[in-house]
Amino acid sequence: MKKNSKIKDYLKLVRINHYLKNVLIFLPIIFSGNLFNKEKLINVIIGFIIFSLISSTIYIINDIKDINNDKAHFQKKNRPLASETIKIKEAIVLFFILIIASIILIYFSSLNIKALLYIIIYIIINILYTFYLKNKPIVDITVLSSLFVIRVLYGAAIINVEVSNWLNLTIMSAAFYLALSKRNNELKNTIKAREVLKYYSNDYLNKNMYMFLSMAIIFYSLWTIDLKSVTKSSNYLIWTVPFIMIIALKYNMNIEQNKDDNPIEIVLNDKWLILLIAIYGIIIISILYIS
């Protein structure tokens, strides 16, 4: 039992559930019509694994840096380092194991220079955020949003395809919405959990998060129209817009009722929301590859 518990603690430390964010890496291969290209798909899967391992090292650095603040947080106090179920020395050992594993995978993979550049940019931005930028109002939200866009650009670089401007704007707007909603829930449910929260108000965050959500839906709609060149059936993608609206409505209901400030946890704790997203994914694949 203790061994299984320790494994669970390590999985929590590396934020394995946050790998869900890295699914964005697959968007370019899906919407470029290359999902069933075996060579490209394998490259993207390897790229996903590398990116996930790198992101886990960032989470370890962040948890070591914020260990004292996490201990005072009503939710984060249960993190492995804050609760001391994993020692800092153990976390550092795991950090180096993940770094070595990432380097080995990069060495034997076929990642091009452009894809590697996005990984480096992702690392640099995260380190700057962890040690400095997270306490700068608006900058903190912009940085969090940029990390989502980097994932998409990285996925496109792996298979050497261009990312639609509408896709970039959709992801960017949706990312701003998620970052603002995260700060909004943090402000509602914690007291001085982050230094940057003193610069925000719930009214300010609410107005801006829903502005970006509206923009994301508009850009997504324009993207579906612009995607006609992939297959003839791409014309039907416009009918997925109402589905996106329903997903947004369900997510908004969750953030109004849920004390969790983490978008991933909000999604994973709602079976209906997971079902809606899964159905949306099936519809997209069916339109692009089966119709």
CSV table of C-alpha atoms in Angstrom, one decimal:
chain,number,residue,atom,x,y,z
A,1,MET,CA,0.0,0.0,0.0
A,2,LYS,CA,2.8,2.4,0.9
A,3,LYS,CA,4.5,1.7,-2.4
A,4,ASN,CA,1.3,2.4,-4.4
A,5,SER,CA,0.8,5.6,-2.3
A,6,LYS,CA,4.3,6.8,-3.1
A,7,ILE,CA,3.7,6.2,-6.8
A,8,LYS,CA,0.5,8.3,-6.6
A,9,ASP,CA,2.4,11.0,-4.9
A,10,TYR,CA,5.1,11.1,-7.6
A,11,LEU,CA,2.3,11.2,-10.3
A,12,LYS,CA,0.8,14.1,-8.5
A,13,LEU,CA,4.1,15.8,-8.3
A,14,VAL,CA,4.7,15.6,-12.0
A,15,ARG,CA,1.1,16.7,-12.6
A,16,ILE,CA,0.3,13.8,-15.0
A,17,ASN,CA,-3.3,15.0,-15.2
A,18,HIS,CA,-2.0,18.3,-16.6
A,19,TYR,CA,-0.8,16.4,-19.7
A,20,LEU,CA,-4.3,16.9,-20.9
A,21,LYS,CA,-3.2,20.5,-21.8
A,22,ASN,CA,-0.6,18.9,-24.1
A,23,VAL,CA,-3.3,17.4,-26.3
A,24,LEU,CA,-3.2,20.8,-28.1
A,25,ILE,CA,0.0,19.5,-29.7
A,26,PHE,CA,-2.3,17.1,-31.8
A,27,LEU,CA,-4.5,19.9,-33.2
A,28,PRO,CA,-2.3,20.7,-36.2
A,29,ILE,CA,-2.0,17.1,-37.3
A,30,ILE,CA,-5.8,16.6,-36.9
A,31,PHE,CA,-6.8,19.7,-38.8
A,32,SER,CA,-4.2,19.4,-41.5
A,33,GLY,CA,-5.7,16.0,-42.5
A,34,ASN,CA,-2.6,14.1,-41.5
A,35,LEU,CA,-3.9,12.2,-38.5
A,36,PHE,CA,-3.6,8.8,-40.2
A,37,ASN,CA,-0.2,9.5,-41.6
A,38,LYS,CA,1.7,6.9,-39.6
A,39,GLU,CA,5.1,8.5,-39.7
A,40,LYS,CA,3.8,12.0,-38.8
A,41,LEU,CA,1.6,10.6,-36.0
A,42,ILE,CA,4.5,8.7,-34.4
A,43,ASN,CA,6.6,11.9,-34.5
A,44,VAL,CA,3.8,13.9,-32.8
A,45,ILE,CA,3.3,11.2,-30.2
A,46,ILE,CA,7.0,11.2,-29.4
A,47,GLY,CA,6.9,15.0,-29.3
A,48,PHE,CA,3.9,14.9,-26.9
A,49,ILE,CA,5.9,12.6,-24.6
A,50,ILE,CA,9.0,14.9,-24.7
A,51,PHE,CA,6.9,18.0,-24.0
A,52,SER,CA,5.0,16.3,-21.2
A,53,LEU,CA,8.3,15.3,-19.5
A,54,ILE,CA,9.7,18.8,-19.9
A,55,SER,CA,6.5,20.3,-18.4
A,56,SER,CA,6.8,17.9,-15.4
A,57,THR,CA,10.2,19.3,-14.6
A,58,ILE,CA,8.8,22.8,-14.7
A,59,TYR,CA,6.1,21.7,-12.2
A,60,ILE,CA,8.7,20.3,-9.9
A,61,ILE,CA,10.7,23.6,-10.0
A,62,ASN,CA,7.5,25.5,-9.3
A,63,ASP,CA,6.5,23.3,-6.3
A,64,ILE,CA,10.0,23.6,-4.8
A,65,LYS,CA,9.9,27.4,-5.2
A,66,ASP,CA,6.4,27.8,-3.8
A,67,ILE,CA,6.5,25.2,-1.1
A,68,ASN,CA,5.9,27.6,1.7
A,69,ASN,CA,3.0,29.4,0.0
A,70,ASP,CA,1.4,26.1,-0.9
A,71,LYS,CA,1.4,25.0,2.7
A,72,ALA,CA,-0.8,28.0,3.5
A,73,HIS,CA,-3.2,27.3,0.6
A,74,PHE,CA,-6.5,25.4,1.3
A,75,GLN,CA,-5.9,23.1,-1.7
A,76,LYS,CA,-2.3,23.2,-2.5
A,77,LYS,CA,-1.3,22.2,1.0
A,78,ASN,CA,-2.1,18.7,-0.2
A,79,ARG,CA,0.5,18.7,-2.9
A,80,PRO,CA,3.3,16.1,-2.3
A,81,LEU,CA,6.0,18.6,-1.4
A,82,ALA,CA,3.8,20.9,0.7
A,83,SER,CA,2.4,17.9,2.6
A,84,GLU,CA,5.9,16.4,2.8
A,85,THR,CA,4.8,13.0,1.4
A,86,ILE,CA,7.8,13.6,-0.9
A,87,LYS,CA,11.0,15.2,0.2
A,88,ILE,CA,12.7,18.0,-1.7
A,89,LYS,CA,15.7,15.7,-2.3
A,90,GLU,CA,13.5,13.1,-3.8
A,91,ALA,CA,11.9,15.7,-6.1
A,92,ILE,CA,15.3,16.9,-7.3
A,93,VAL,CA,16.3,13.3,-8.1
A,94,LEU,CA,13.1,12.9,-10.1
A,95,PHE,CA,13.7,16.2,-11.8
A,96,PHE,CA,17.1,15.0,-13.2
A,97,ILE,CA,15.6,11.7,-14.2
A,98,LEU,CA,13.0,13.5,-16.3
A,99,ILE,CA,15.6,15.8,-17.8
A,100,ILE,CA,17.8,12.9,-18.8
A,101,ALA,CA,14.8,11.0,-20.2
A,102,SER,CA,13.8,14.1,-22.2
A,103,ILE,CA,17.4,14.5,-23.6
A,104,ILE,CA,17.6,10.9,-24.6
A,105,LEU,CA,14.2,11.0,-26.4
A,106,ILE,CA,15.1,14.3,-28.2
A,107,TYR,CA,18.4,12.7,-29.3
A,108,PHE,CA,16.8,9.6,-30.8
A,109,SER,CA,13.7,11.5,-32.2
A,110,SER,CA,13.3,13.3,-35.5
A,111,LEU,CA,12.3,16.7,-33.9
A,112,ASN,CA,13.4,19.5,-36.1
A,113,ILE,CA,15.2,22.7,-35.0
A,114,LYS,CA,11.9,24.7,-35.1
A,115,ALA,CA,10.2,22.2,-32.7
A,116,LEU,CA,13.2,22.2,-30.4
A,117,LEU,CA,13.2,26.1,-30.4
A,118,TYR,CA,9.6,26.0,-29.1
A,119,ILE,CA,10.6,23.7,-26.3
A,120,ILE,CA,13.4,26.1,-25.3
A,121,ILE,CA,11.0,29.1,-25.5
A,122,TYR,CA,8.5,27.1,-23.3
A,123,ILE,CA,11.2,26.4,-20.7
A,124,ILE,CA,12.5,30.0,-20.6
A,125,ILE,CA,9.0,31.5,-20.3
A,126,ASN,CA,8.1,29.1,-17.5
A,127,ILE,CA,11.2,29.8,-15.5
A,128,LEU,CA,10.7,33.5,-15.9
A,129,TYR,CA,7.1,33.1,-14.8
A,130,THR,CA,8.0,30.9,-11.8
A,131,PHE,CA,10.7,33.3,-10.4
A,132,TYR,CA,9.4,36.7,-11.5
A,133,LEU,CA,6.5,37.2,-14.0
A,134,LYS,CA,3.8,35.5,-11.9
A,135,ASN,CA,3.7,38.6,-9.7
A,136,LYS,CA,3.2,41.1,-12.5
A,137,PRO,CA,-0.5,41.9,-13.2
A,138,ILE,CA,-1.7,41.2,-16.8
A,139,VAL,CA,1.8,39.9,-17.6
A,140,ASP,CA,1.0,36.8,-15.6
A,141,ILE,CA,-2.2,36.1,-17.5
A,142,THR,CA,-0.5,36.8,-20.8
A,143,VAL,CA,2.3,34.3,-20.0
A,144,LEU,CA,-0.1,31.6,-19.0
A,145,SER,CA,-2.1,32.2,-22.3
A,146,SER,CA,1.1,32.1,-24.4
A,147,LEU,CA,2.0,28.6,-23.2
A,148,PHE,CA,-1.2,27.2,-24.8
A,149,VAL,CA,-0.3,28.8,-28.1
A,150,ILE,CA,3.2,27.5,-27.9
A,151,ARG,CA,1.8,24.0,-27.6
A,152,VAL,CA,-0.1,24.4,-30.9
A,153,LEU,CA,2.9,25.9,-32.7
A,154,TYR,CA,5.1,23.2,-31.4
A,155,GLY,CA,2.7,20.5,-32.7
A,156,ALA,CA,2.7,22.2,-36.1
A,157,ALA,CA,6.5,22.5,-36.2
A,158,ILE,CA,6.9,18.7,-35.6
A,159,ILE,CA,5.1,17.9,-38.9
A,160,ASN,CA,6.1,21.1,-40.8
A,161,VAL,CA,2.7,22.6,-41.3
A,162,GLU,CA,1.5,26.1,-41.0
A,163,VAL,CA,-1.0,27.0,-38.3
A,164,SER,CA,-4.1,28.9,-39.4
A,165,ASN,CA,-4.3,32.5,-38.1
A,166,TRP,CA,-7.8,31.8,-37.0
A,167,LEU,CA,-6.6,28.7,-35.0
A,168,ASN,CA,-4.0,30.8,-33.3
A,169,LEU,CA,-6.5,33.5,-32.4
A,170,THR,CA,-9.0,30.9,-31.2
A,171,ILE,CA,-6.5,29.2,-28.9
A,172,MET,CA,-5.1,32.6,-27.7
A,173,SER,CA,-8.5,33.9,-26.8
A,174,ALA,CA,-9.6,30.7,-25.1
A,175,ALA,CA,-6.3,30.6,-23.2
A,176,PHE,CA,-6.9,34.2,-21.9
A,177,TYR,CA,-10.4,33.1,-20.9
A,178,LEU,CA,-9.0,30.1,-18.9
A,179,ALA,CA,-6.2,32.2,-17.3
A,180,LEU,CA,-8.6,34.9,-16.2
A,181,SER,CA,-11.2,32.4,-14.9
A,182,LYS,CA,-8.4,30.7,-12.9
A,183,ARG,CA,-7.4,34.0,-11.3
A,184,ASN,CA,-11.1,34.8,-10.7
A,185,ASN,CA,-11.6,31.6,-8.7
A,186,GLU,CA,-8.4,32.1,-6.9
A,187,LEU,CA,-9.5,35.6,-5.8
A,188,LYS,CA,-12.9,34.3,-4.7
A,189,ASN,CA,-11.7,31.3,-2.7
A,190,THR,CA,-8.3,32.3,-1.2
A,191,ILE,CA,-6.9,35.2,0.7
A,192,LYS,CA,-3.6,36.5,-0.5
A,193,ALA,CA,-2.7,33.2,-2.0
A,194,ARG,CA,-0.8,35.0,-4.7
A,195,GLU,CA,0.8,38.4,-4.5
A,196,VAL,CA,-0.6,39.4,-7.9
A,197,LEU,CA,-4.2,38.9,-6.8
A,198,LYS,CA,-4.1,42.3,-5.0
A,199,TYR,CA,-4.1,44.0,-8.4
A,200,TYR,CA,-7.3,42.3,-9.6
A,201,SER,CA,-11.0,42.4,-8.7
A,202,ASN,CA,-13.7,39.8,-9.5
A,203,ASP,CA,-15.6,42.5,-11.5
A,204,TYR,CA,-12.5,43.2,-13.7
A,205,LEU,CA,-11.7,39.5,-14.2
A,206,ASN,CA,-15.3,38.6,-15.0
A,207,LYS,CA,-15.7,41.3,-17.6
A,208,ASN,CA,-12.5,40.4,-19.4
A,209,MET,CA,-12.8,36.6,-19.2
A,210,TYR,CA,-16.2,36.7,-20.9
A,211,MET,CA,-14.9,39.1,-23.5
A,212,PHE,CA,-12.2,36.6,-24.4
A,213,LEU,CA,-14.7,33.7,-24.4
A,214,SER,CA,-16.9,35.6,-26.9
A,215,MET,CA,-13.8,36.3,-29.1
A,216,ALA,CA,-12.8,32.6,-28.9
A,217,ILE,CA,-16.2,31.5,-30.2
A,218,ILE,CA,-16.1,34.1,-33.0
A,219,PHE,CA,-12.6,33.2,-34.1
A,220,TYR,CA,-13.5,29.5,-33.9
A,221,SER,CA,-16.5,30.1,-36.2
A,222,LEU,CA,-14.3,31.9,-38.7
A,223,TRP,CA,-11.8,29.1,-38.5
A,224,THR,CA,-14.4,26.5,-39.4
A,225,ILE,CA,-15.3,28.5,-42.5
A,226,ASP,CA,-11.7,28.9,-43.4
A,227,LEU,CA,-11.0,25.2,-43.1
A,228,LYS,CA,-12.8,24.2,-46.3
A,229,SER,CA,-9.5,23.2,-48.1
A,230,VAL,CA,-8.9,20.1,-46.0
A,231,THR,CA,-11.9,18.0,-47.2
A,232,LYS,CA,-15.2,18.8,-49.0
A,233,SER,CA,-17.0,17.8,-45.8
A,234,SER,CA,-15.2,20.6,-43.9
A,235,ASN,CA,-18.2,22.7,-44.8
A,236,TYR,CA,-20.0,20.9,-42.0
A,237,LEU,CA,-17.6,22.1,-39.4
A,238,ILE,CA,-19.6,25.3,-38.9
A,239,TRP,CA,-22.3,23.1,-37.2
A,240,THR,CA,-19.8,22.3,-34.4
A,241,VAL,CA,-20.0,25.9,-33.2
A,242,PRO,CA,-23.2,25.4,-31.2
A,243,PHE,CA,-21.5,22.4,-29.6
A,244,ILE,CA,-18.6,24.7,-28.5
A,245,MET,CA,-21.2,27.1,-27.1
A,246,ILE,CA,-22.8,24.2,-25.0
A,247,ILE,CA,-19.3,23.2,-23.7
A,248,ALA,CA,-18.6,26.8,-22.8
A,249,LEU,CA,-22.0,27.0,-20.9
A,250,LYS,CA,-21.2,23.8,-19.0
A,251,TYR,CA,-17.7,25.0,-18.1
A,252,ASN,CA,-19.0,28.4,-17.0
A,253,MET,CA,-21.6,26.7,-14.8
A,254,ASN,CA,-18.7,24.7,-13.2
A,255,ILE,CA,-16.5,27.7,-12.5
A,256,GLU,CA,-19.4,29.5,-10.9
A,257,GLN,CA,-20.1,26.6,-8.5
A,258,ASN,CA,-16.7,25.0,-8.1
A,259,LYS,CA,-14.1,26.2,-5.7
A,260,ASP,CA,-11.3,24.6,-7.7
A,261,ASP,CA,-9.2,27.2,-9.5
A,262,ASN,CA,-7.6,24.7,-11.8
A,263,PRO,CA,-9.2,24.3,-15.3
A,264,ILE,CA,-7.9,20.7,-15.7
A,265,GLU,CA,-9.5,19.6,-12.4
A,266,ILE,CA,-12.7,21.4,-13.3
A,267,VAL,CA,-12.9,19.4,-16.5
A,268,LEU,CA,-11.8,16.0,-15.0
A,269,ASN,CA,-14.3,16.3,-12.1
A,270,ASP,CA,-17.3,16.7,-14.4
A,271,LYS,CA,-18.3,13.5,-16.3
A,272,TRP,CA,-20.8,15.4,-18.4
A,273,LEU,CA,-18.3,17.9,-19.5
A,274,ILE,CA,-15.8,15.1,-20.4
A,275,LEU,CA,-18.6,13.4,-22.4
A,276,LEU,CA,-19.4,16.6,-24.3
A,277,ILE,CA,-15.7,17.1,-25.2
A,278,ALA,CA,-15.4,13.5,-26.3
A,279,ILE,CA,-18.5,13.7,-28.5
A,280,TYR,CA,-17.1,17.0,-30.0
A,281,GLY,CA,-13.8,15.2,-30.8
A,282,ILE,CA,-15.6,12.3,-32.4
A,283,ILE,CA,-17.7,14.7,-34.5
A,284,ILE,CA,-14.6,16.5,-35.7
A,285,ILE,CA,-12.8,13.3,-36.7
A,286,SER,CA,-15.9,12.0,-38.4
A,287,ILE,CA,-16.3,15.2,-40.5
A,288,LEU,CA,-12.6,15.5,-41.5
A,289,TYR,CA,-11.8,11.8,-42.0
A,290,ILE,CA,-14.9,9.7,-42.5
A,291,SER,CA,-17.5,11.8,-44.2
